[in-house]
Amino acid sequence: MLQFMLLFSRQGKLRLQKWYVAHPDKQKKKITRELLAILLARKPKMCSFLEWKDLKIVYKRYASLYFCCAIDQNDNELLTLEIIHRYVELLDKYFGSVCELDIIFNFEKAYFILDELLLGGEIQETSKKNVLKAIAAQDLLQEDDAVEIALKELGLV
Amino acid sequence: MPAVRGDGMRGLAVFISDIRNCKSKEAEIKRINKELANIRSKFRGDKTLDGYQKKKYVCKLLFIFLLGHDIDFGHMEAVNLLSSNKYSEKQIGYLFISVLISANNELMKLIIQSIKNDLSSRNPIHVNLALQCIANIGSREMAETFGSEIPKLLVSGDTIDVVKQSAALCLLRLLRTLSDIIPSGEWTSRIVHLLNDQHMGVVTSAVNLIDALVKKNPDEYKGCISLAVSRLSRIVTASYTDLQDYTYYFVPAPWLSMKLLRLLQNYPPPEDPGVRGRLIECLETILNKAQEPPKSKKVQHSNAKNAVLFEAISLIIHMDSEPNLLVRACNQLGQFLQHRETNLRYLALESMCLLATSEFSHEAVKKHQETVVTALKTERDVSVRQRAVDLLYAMCDKTNAEEIVGEMLNYLETADYSIREEMVMKVAILAEKYASDYTWYVDVILNLIRIAGDYVSEEVWYRVIQIVINREDVQGYAAKTVFESLQAPACHENMVKVAGYILGEFGNLIAGDQRSSPFVQFNLLHSKYHLCAAQTRALLLTTYVKFVNLFPEIRVDIQNILKSNSNVRNSEVELQQRSMEYLQLSQIASSDVLATVLEEMPPFPERESSILAILKKKKPGMSEGVTGPLKENKHPAAVINNTGVSYTKNSENAPSLAVSADLLGISSSLHQPTINSAPPASSNNTSTNLLVDVFGETTSPTAGGAKSAIGDGIIVKNEESLKKFICKHNGILFENDLLQIGIKSEYRQNLCQMGLFYGNKTNFQFLSFTPSISSPNNLSTKLNIQVKPVDTVVEAGAQVHQILNVECIEDFTDLPLLTIQFIYCNVQQKLTLRLPLTINKFSEPTVMNSESFFTRWKNLNNPTQEAQKIFKATYPMDSEAVKAKLIGFGIQLLTGIDPNPENYVCAGIIHTRTLQVGCLIRLEPNTQAQMYRLTIRSSKDTVSKELCKLLHELF
């Protein structure tokens, strides 16, 4: 299973973190710090996999963002790489050519999309269409809420 | 600011912009503190906030937290949001909780209540939100509350697909938290049949859950094998258009295929010939597809396709029954070894390590040796080179050992610092394991020291010395070679240590040559002396005093060195003491005494190479395959039997054991130099003191740790197996579904070496595996137990070996406790067992005639010296069985002593450090009444009592 996923920028700023195994905050910070240092030092053409402690790290860089997953020893590296890619595709489709700023300003959306793709560290839905459908349904409910609030403000409800 | 969909929170976006515009860290912190103060006052204020505002502030807090700041308020407001009737507010509430609230938060009760409400909502989106929250937090309390609800949701016909998907993974998460919520019985077949579900997303989620259930209970879930095979077969034969959106870059359902292949790796090859045939067809199809031209140039296509291929190869290796498939897999990986994608080369090297361990494909893997060597030399990424080292190690056997070791030595000169130490150990292990000619082995190790001396750990050079000492045929060569190595202008300190030790033992073998005459040897060694650290100097001092014995002609030269101010007044106590004592020894002792005291070291007891243990510790994740080939050969050939050594005298006995406790006994914590016998400066009991030092130092932490260990552990009732161990040394101490513990012990007088074998019976790793020994009551003052640490990771199916060295100081009645803690599937396990270390284990059988038996019996006439029990027989009163038990108990069965031939008479001596206690035993059976009378007399009342208690339970 996936142990955690980290998104961070080339400058080493953490943009998103998702932990599928509970750790104390201190530990999370330590892990993040160590991995950022290791991955940022690696050169572009290098292998996307490396061993780290008793985990395997799978990472890929998309533009200015690094996506990094930690998986168990017997997990499949290549498909973890493709989970990352599928996530990027979903973000891209949702935001329309996603950039780092989209994730910064809409971090909650990034989490919601991730929760539809992965749950409890395992892949839940691989179909892009189905994930987007679920997110669209959420948005619809949100918009209903927004309309209601707007109407309330105008004194119409 | 980019456009936001759904319902944007303007205030949040403004705040994020502000943070981004901060020019410095200080400005950022200032802005955040301002915001925190604002939110705090809003939350505290009298005016009730509406849902939207609460949501906005909670979201801001979340953002601040994600920036890396601590958040200590707002939790309650987030929990309030959960019960909002607005989805957007609820969703943010759940997000905050998932990210920020830990499992033991005091608000958990409220959260669980909200989740309960949402689970029963008619809106599936709300249900999913609740399921996702459970899956994200997965606390024990949640497992207890929802463990029985979620399976119902999962298999109900009314549940829609998306909810089923979340429910499956939610249940998996809870299962990992609390393994006893496993749904069984009626649920089993319904869950297994999810593999047949129409909806691919449901199958994909469910297969994760089923894999976990299978691991816990393979038999009950056996039905999944045929379903998984037919599902897999449908996928691999599908065209990429069949599966619509579940086709990923022209590869049909790669995730599901991979998971199914992984699921099948929990079982041996299917027994049903139809299922088996179908599975083999699938595997062949996957291998065939790998040869087809790619349908897309995109890397995603090749990744997904190859991911399935690698998983299929894993299954082929796991089945290990289809030579044809294994060889095809090997050829396929061979192609990848030269692929332009670094990732594929990496994975091919990794996968091949496993193939190398199968007898069917080992030879096929060896064909790629040259490519792998090239990879080692030319790969630009150290993590790939590391894989190449692993593979070379795995493919090594007798036929290619010299070549592979040669290549590794070559590479070592320029190897990355990060992998040097590991390579050194691997080379050392291979050289030892495959040496047919031990001169080659010696050359390799000395080369290691020459090339990478800094990375040669103590284990490595200890080992070469053990082997040279145990193998007579290589001693002369070793002496000659180390002598030559010392002549090099720059010489690593580890080389000085090895040379010092070997010349001290076998320098005489090359002394005939004028070029390496005693004086030359001595001068050469001493020329390095002042450049070395204290520990090495201490070792060299021992070499010198050994020279006094080997080469009397240079005695005076050595004495001059020993009494030089720099030694006798050295600030290091150890050096001072050695110089003083050795000097005395060389001046006072006669040549006979010298020859005895400074005799050649006896062969080391047979033992496994400790390098292997270190290597495993260093790489906890090291795949089974890499260690695999080494496991077959538990006792490397180099260690010769030690039957020739006899431990006749006490004084000899002690130091040799001390040596085995500390390998070569040169650690400076030893205040007594380790030579064959006690130095004359101390009295005869130095040997015991020496032993105390070795044991005493290491026992204290164990004893300290004991206090905390006792009390909170659950003591497993292993009385039955304990009883069995009273009269035997080896066997299985404990076994459950996860773990098996075996014991193998050897006793010599008051000393015991006990080997504990922990076997992982599961398909999962044990993590943080820590066995510890504790002594209840004041047992630690009576038994000295020294424990060797073990690997904290126990691979699935692997066995870990731990050695305990025990010294009995005085007689005892309590048993030491063994506490084992480990994490299995994220669940902490702990159990405490009593170790079968009973006082009779330190008993030595004593032969005596009737007369002396009765004289002694009468002498032990103090009532407290006798212990007697009359008891009913629990086992059949078979005389052969009784005799076997008495002998197993460690006492001598004496015949022809008692006038009544039915009675059993025995004698033994219990050895403790402080005392030897003679014991006389008489067991009188009464077959008619099915009773026994057991009488024990010994010179110590507590011993009589304890022996009586132990012994009477056996009959």
PDB file of C-alpha atoms in Angstrom, chain B residues 636-758:
ATOM      1  CA  PRO B 636      30.274 -21.932   5.903  1.00  0.00           C
ATOM      2  CA  ALA B 637      32.772 -24.578   5.050  1.00  0.00           C
ATOM      3  CA  ALA B 638      35.640 -22.590   6.418  1.00  0.00           C
ATOM      4  CA  VAL B 639      34.762 -23.231   9.999  1.00  0.00           C
ATOM      5  CA  ILE B 640      36.345 -26.448  10.962  1.00  0.00           C
ATOM      6  CA  ASN B 641      34.955 -28.701  13.616  1.00  0.00           C
ATOM      7  CA  ASN B 642      36.290 -27.976  17.016  1.00  0.00           C
ATOM      8  CA  THR B 643      36.271 -31.477  18.343  1.00  0.00           C
ATOM      9  CA  GLY B 644      39.988 -31.359  18.863  1.00  0.00           C
ATOM     10  CA  VAL B 645      39.744 -28.828  21.633  1.00  0.00           C
ATOM     11  CA  SER B 646      39.141 -30.146  25.064  1.00  0.00           C
ATOM     12  CA  TYR B 647      38.159 -27.922  27.899  1.00  0.00           C
ATOM     13  CA  THR B 648      39.777 -29.899  30.626  1.00  0.00           C
ATOM     14  CA  LYS B 649      40.903 -27.197  32.949  1.00  0.00           C
ATOM     15  CA  ASN B 650      38.657 -24.547  34.362  1.00  0.00           C
ATOM     16  CA  SER B 651      41.164 -21.856  33.721  1.00  0.00           C
ATOM     17  CA  GLU B 652      41.149 -22.620  30.054  1.00  0.00           C
ATOM     18  CA  ASN B 653      37.492 -22.892  29.810  1.00  0.00           C
ATOM     19  CA  ALA B 654      36.713 -19.412  30.885  1.00  0.00           C
ATOM     20  CA  PRO B 655      38.821 -17.399  28.482  1.00  0.00           C
ATOM     21  CA  SER B 656      37.764 -19.398  25.482  1.00  0.00           C
ATOM     22  CA  LEU B 657      34.175 -18.634  26.235  1.00  0.00           C
ATOM     23  CA  ALA B 658      35.011 -15.056  26.854  1.00  0.00           C
ATOM     24  CA  VAL B 659      36.498 -14.987  23.423  1.00  0.00           C
ATOM     25  CA  SER B 660      33.359 -16.232  21.870  1.00  0.00           C
ATOM     26  CA  ALA B 661      31.424 -13.558  23.648  1.00  0.00           C
ATOM     27  CA  ASP B 662      33.596 -10.853  22.247  1.00  0.00           C
ATOM     28  CA  LEU B 663      34.873 -12.512  19.098  1.00  0.00           C
ATOM     29  CA  LEU B 664      38.532 -11.836  19.509  1.00  0.00           C
ATOM     30  CA  GLY B 665      38.478 -10.386  22.942  1.00  0.00           C
ATOM     31  CA  ILE B 666      40.351  -7.261  22.051  1.00  0.00           C
ATOM     32  CA  SER B 667      37.731  -4.736  22.848  1.00  0.00           C
ATOM     33  CA  SER B 668      39.302  -2.326  25.267  1.00  0.00           C
ATOM     34  CA  SER B 669      36.482  -2.740  27.728  1.00  0.00           C
ATOM     35  CA  LEU B 670      38.148  -5.989  28.620  1.00  0.00           C
ATOM     36  CA  HIS B 671      40.548  -5.145  31.310  1.00  0.00           C
ATOM     37  CA  GLN B 672      42.235  -8.486  31.088  1.00  0.00           C
ATOM     38  CA  PRO B 673      44.224  -9.304  28.040  1.00  0.00           C
ATOM     39  CA  THR B 674      42.964 -12.311  26.259  1.00  0.00           C
ATOM     40  CA  ILE B 675      45.514 -14.967  26.028  1.00  0.00           C
ATOM     41  CA  ASN B 676      45.229 -18.609  26.604  1.00  0.00           C
ATOM     42  CA  SER B 677      45.396 -18.519  30.322  1.00  0.00           C
ATOM     43  CA  ALA B 678      45.322 -16.129  33.189  1.00  0.00           C
ATOM     44  CA  PRO B 679      48.327 -13.866  33.465  1.00  0.00           C
ATOM     45  CA  PRO B 680      50.436 -14.539  36.555  1.00  0.00           C
ATOM     46  CA  ALA B 681      49.930 -11.041  37.909  1.00  0.00           C
ATOM     47  CA  SER B 682      46.561 -12.144  39.161  1.00  0.00           C
ATOM     48  CA  SER B 683      45.665 -15.200  41.063  1.00  0.00           C
ATOM     49  CA  ASN B 684      44.104 -18.260  39.586  1.00  0.00           C
ATOM     50  CA  ASN B 685      40.565 -16.978  39.644  1.00  0.00           C
ATOM     51  CA  THR B 686      41.297 -14.227  37.169  1.00  0.00           C
ATOM     52  CA  SER B 687      39.673 -16.338  34.581  1.00  0.00           C
ATOM     53  CA  THR B 688      36.403 -16.113  36.391  1.00  0.00           C
ATOM     54  CA  ASN B 689      36.797 -12.389  36.860  1.00  0.00           C
ATOM     55  CA  LEU B 690      37.432 -12.043  33.217  1.00  0.00           C
ATOM     56  CA  LEU B 691      34.234 -13.800  32.502  1.00  0.00           C
ATOM     57  CA  VAL B 692      32.401 -11.612  34.924  1.00  0.00           C
ATOM     58  CA  ASP B 693      33.660  -8.570  33.118  1.00  0.00           C
ATOM     59  CA  VAL B 694      32.470  -9.777  29.803  1.00  0.00           C
ATOM     60  CA  PHE B 695      29.104 -10.762  31.073  1.00  0.00           C
ATOM     61  CA  GLY B 696      28.694  -8.135  33.741  1.00  0.00           C
ATOM     62  CA  GLU B 697      28.991  -5.255  31.401  1.00  0.00           C
ATOM     63  CA  THR B 698      26.324  -6.378  29.034  1.00  0.00           C
ATOM     64  CA  THR B 699      23.905  -7.735  31.546  1.00  0.00           C
ATOM     65  CA  SER B 700      23.281  -4.558  33.414  1.00  0.00           C
ATOM     66  CA  PRO B 701      21.235  -2.876  30.689  1.00  0.00           C
ATOM     67  CA  THR B 702      19.175  -6.019  30.320  1.00  0.00           C
ATOM     68  CA  ALA B 703      18.504  -6.079  33.981  1.00  0.00           C
ATOM     69  CA  GLY B 704      17.570  -2.423  33.941  1.00  0.00           C
ATOM     70  CA  GLY B 705      15.198  -2.903  31.062  1.00  0.00           C
ATOM     71  CA  ALA B 706      13.651  -5.801  32.870  1.00  0.00           C
ATOM     72  CA  LYS B 707      11.714  -3.684  35.275  1.00  0.00           C
ATOM     73  CA  SER B 708       9.718  -1.980  32.621  1.00  0.00           C
ATOM     74  CA  ALA B 709       9.172  -5.150  30.696  1.00  0.00           C
ATOM     75  CA  ILE B 710       7.611  -7.024  33.516  1.00  0.00           C
ATOM     76  CA  GLY B 711       4.104  -6.173  34.428  1.00  0.00           C
ATOM     77  CA  ASP B 712       2.607  -4.884  31.239  1.00  0.00           C
ATOM     78  CA  GLY B 713       3.268  -7.983  29.183  1.00  0.00           C
ATOM     79  CA  ILE B 714       0.858 -10.835  28.980  1.00  0.00           C
ATOM     80  CA  ILE B 715       2.605 -13.982  30.023  1.00  0.00           C
ATOM     81  CA  VAL B 716       1.819 -16.742  27.643  1.00  0.00           C
ATOM     82  CA  LYS B 717       1.094 -19.979  29.430  1.00  0.00           C
ATOM     83  CA  ASN B 718       3.754 -22.202  28.072  1.00  0.00           C
ATOM     84  CA  GLU B 719       3.870 -24.551  31.041  1.00  0.00           C
ATOM     85  CA  GLU B 720       3.462 -27.648  28.918  1.00  0.00           C
ATOM     86  CA  SER B 721       6.345 -26.836  26.651  1.00  0.00           C
ATOM     87  CA  LEU B 722       8.406 -25.759  29.658  1.00  0.00           C
ATOM     88  CA  LYS B 723       7.964 -29.139  31.258  1.00  0.00           C
ATOM     89  CA  LYS B 724       9.126 -30.800  28.104  1.00  0.00           C
ATOM     90  CA  PHE B 725      12.280 -28.700  28.139  1.00  0.00           C
ATOM     91  CA  ILE B 726      13.281 -29.756  31.622  1.00  0.00           C
ATOM     92  CA  CYS B 727      14.870 -32.856  30.181  1.00  0.00           C
ATOM     93  CA  LYS B 728      15.822 -31.703  26.741  1.00  0.00           C
ATOM     94  CA  HIS B 729      17.845 -28.843  25.308  1.00  0.00           C
ATOM     95  CA  ASN B 730      16.323 -28.357  21.896  1.00  0.00           C
ATOM     96  CA  GLY B 731      12.854 -28.025  20.489  1.00  0.00           C
ATOM     97  CA  ILE B 732       9.929 -25.729  19.828  1.00  0.00           C
ATOM     98  CA  LEU B 733       9.190 -23.436  22.729  1.00  0.00           C
ATOM     99  CA  PHE B 734       6.167 -21.682  21.345  1.00  0.00           C
ATOM    100  CA  GLU B 735       4.047 -21.536  18.270  1.00  0.00           C
ATOM    101  CA  ASN B 736       1.001 -19.616  17.133  1.00  0.00           C
ATOM    102  CA  ASP B 737      -0.325 -18.472  13.781  1.00  0.00           C
ATOM    103  CA  LEU B 738       2.274 -15.775  13.390  1.00  0.00           C
ATOM    104  CA  LEU B 739       5.367 -16.938  15.082  1.00  0.00           C
ATOM    105  CA  GLN B 740       7.346 -20.007  15.942  1.00  0.00           C
ATOM    106  CA  ILE B 741      10.101 -19.968  18.503  1.00  0.00           C
ATOM    107  CA  GLY B 742      12.639 -22.736  18.603  1.00  0.00           C
ATOM    108  CA  ILE B 743      15.413 -23.299  21.085  1.00  0.00           C
ATOM    109  CA  LYS B 744      18.765 -24.903  20.740  1.00  0.00           C
ATOM    110  CA  SER B 745      20.997 -24.782  23.732  1.00  0.00           C
ATOM    111  CA  GLU B 746      24.356 -26.026  24.875  1.00  0.00           C
ATOM    112  CA  TYR B 747      25.523 -26.198  28.436  1.00  0.00           C
ATOM    113  CA  ARG B 748      28.986 -26.459  29.784  1.00  0.00           C
ATOM    114  CA  GLN B 749      29.366 -26.378  33.542  1.00  0.00           C
ATOM    115  CA  ASN B 750      27.887 -23.096  34.741  1.00  0.00           C
ATOM    116  CA  LEU B 751      27.684 -21.618  31.262  1.00  0.00           C
ATOM    117  CA  CYS B 752      25.075 -21.898  28.614  1.00  0.00           C
ATOM    118  CA  GLN B 753      24.771 -20.760  25.085  1.00  0.00           C
ATOM    119  CA  MET B 754      21.174 -20.681  24.021  1.00  0.00           C
ATOM    120  CA  GLY B 755      20.098 -20.092  20.449  1.00  0.00           C
ATOM    121  CA  LEU B 756      16.592 -18.772  19.933  1.00  0.00           C
ATOM    122  CA  PHE B 757      15.106 -19.146  16.460  1.00  0.00           C
ATOM    123  CA  TYR B 758      12.226 -16.858  15.662  1.00  0.00           C
TER     124      TYR B 758
END
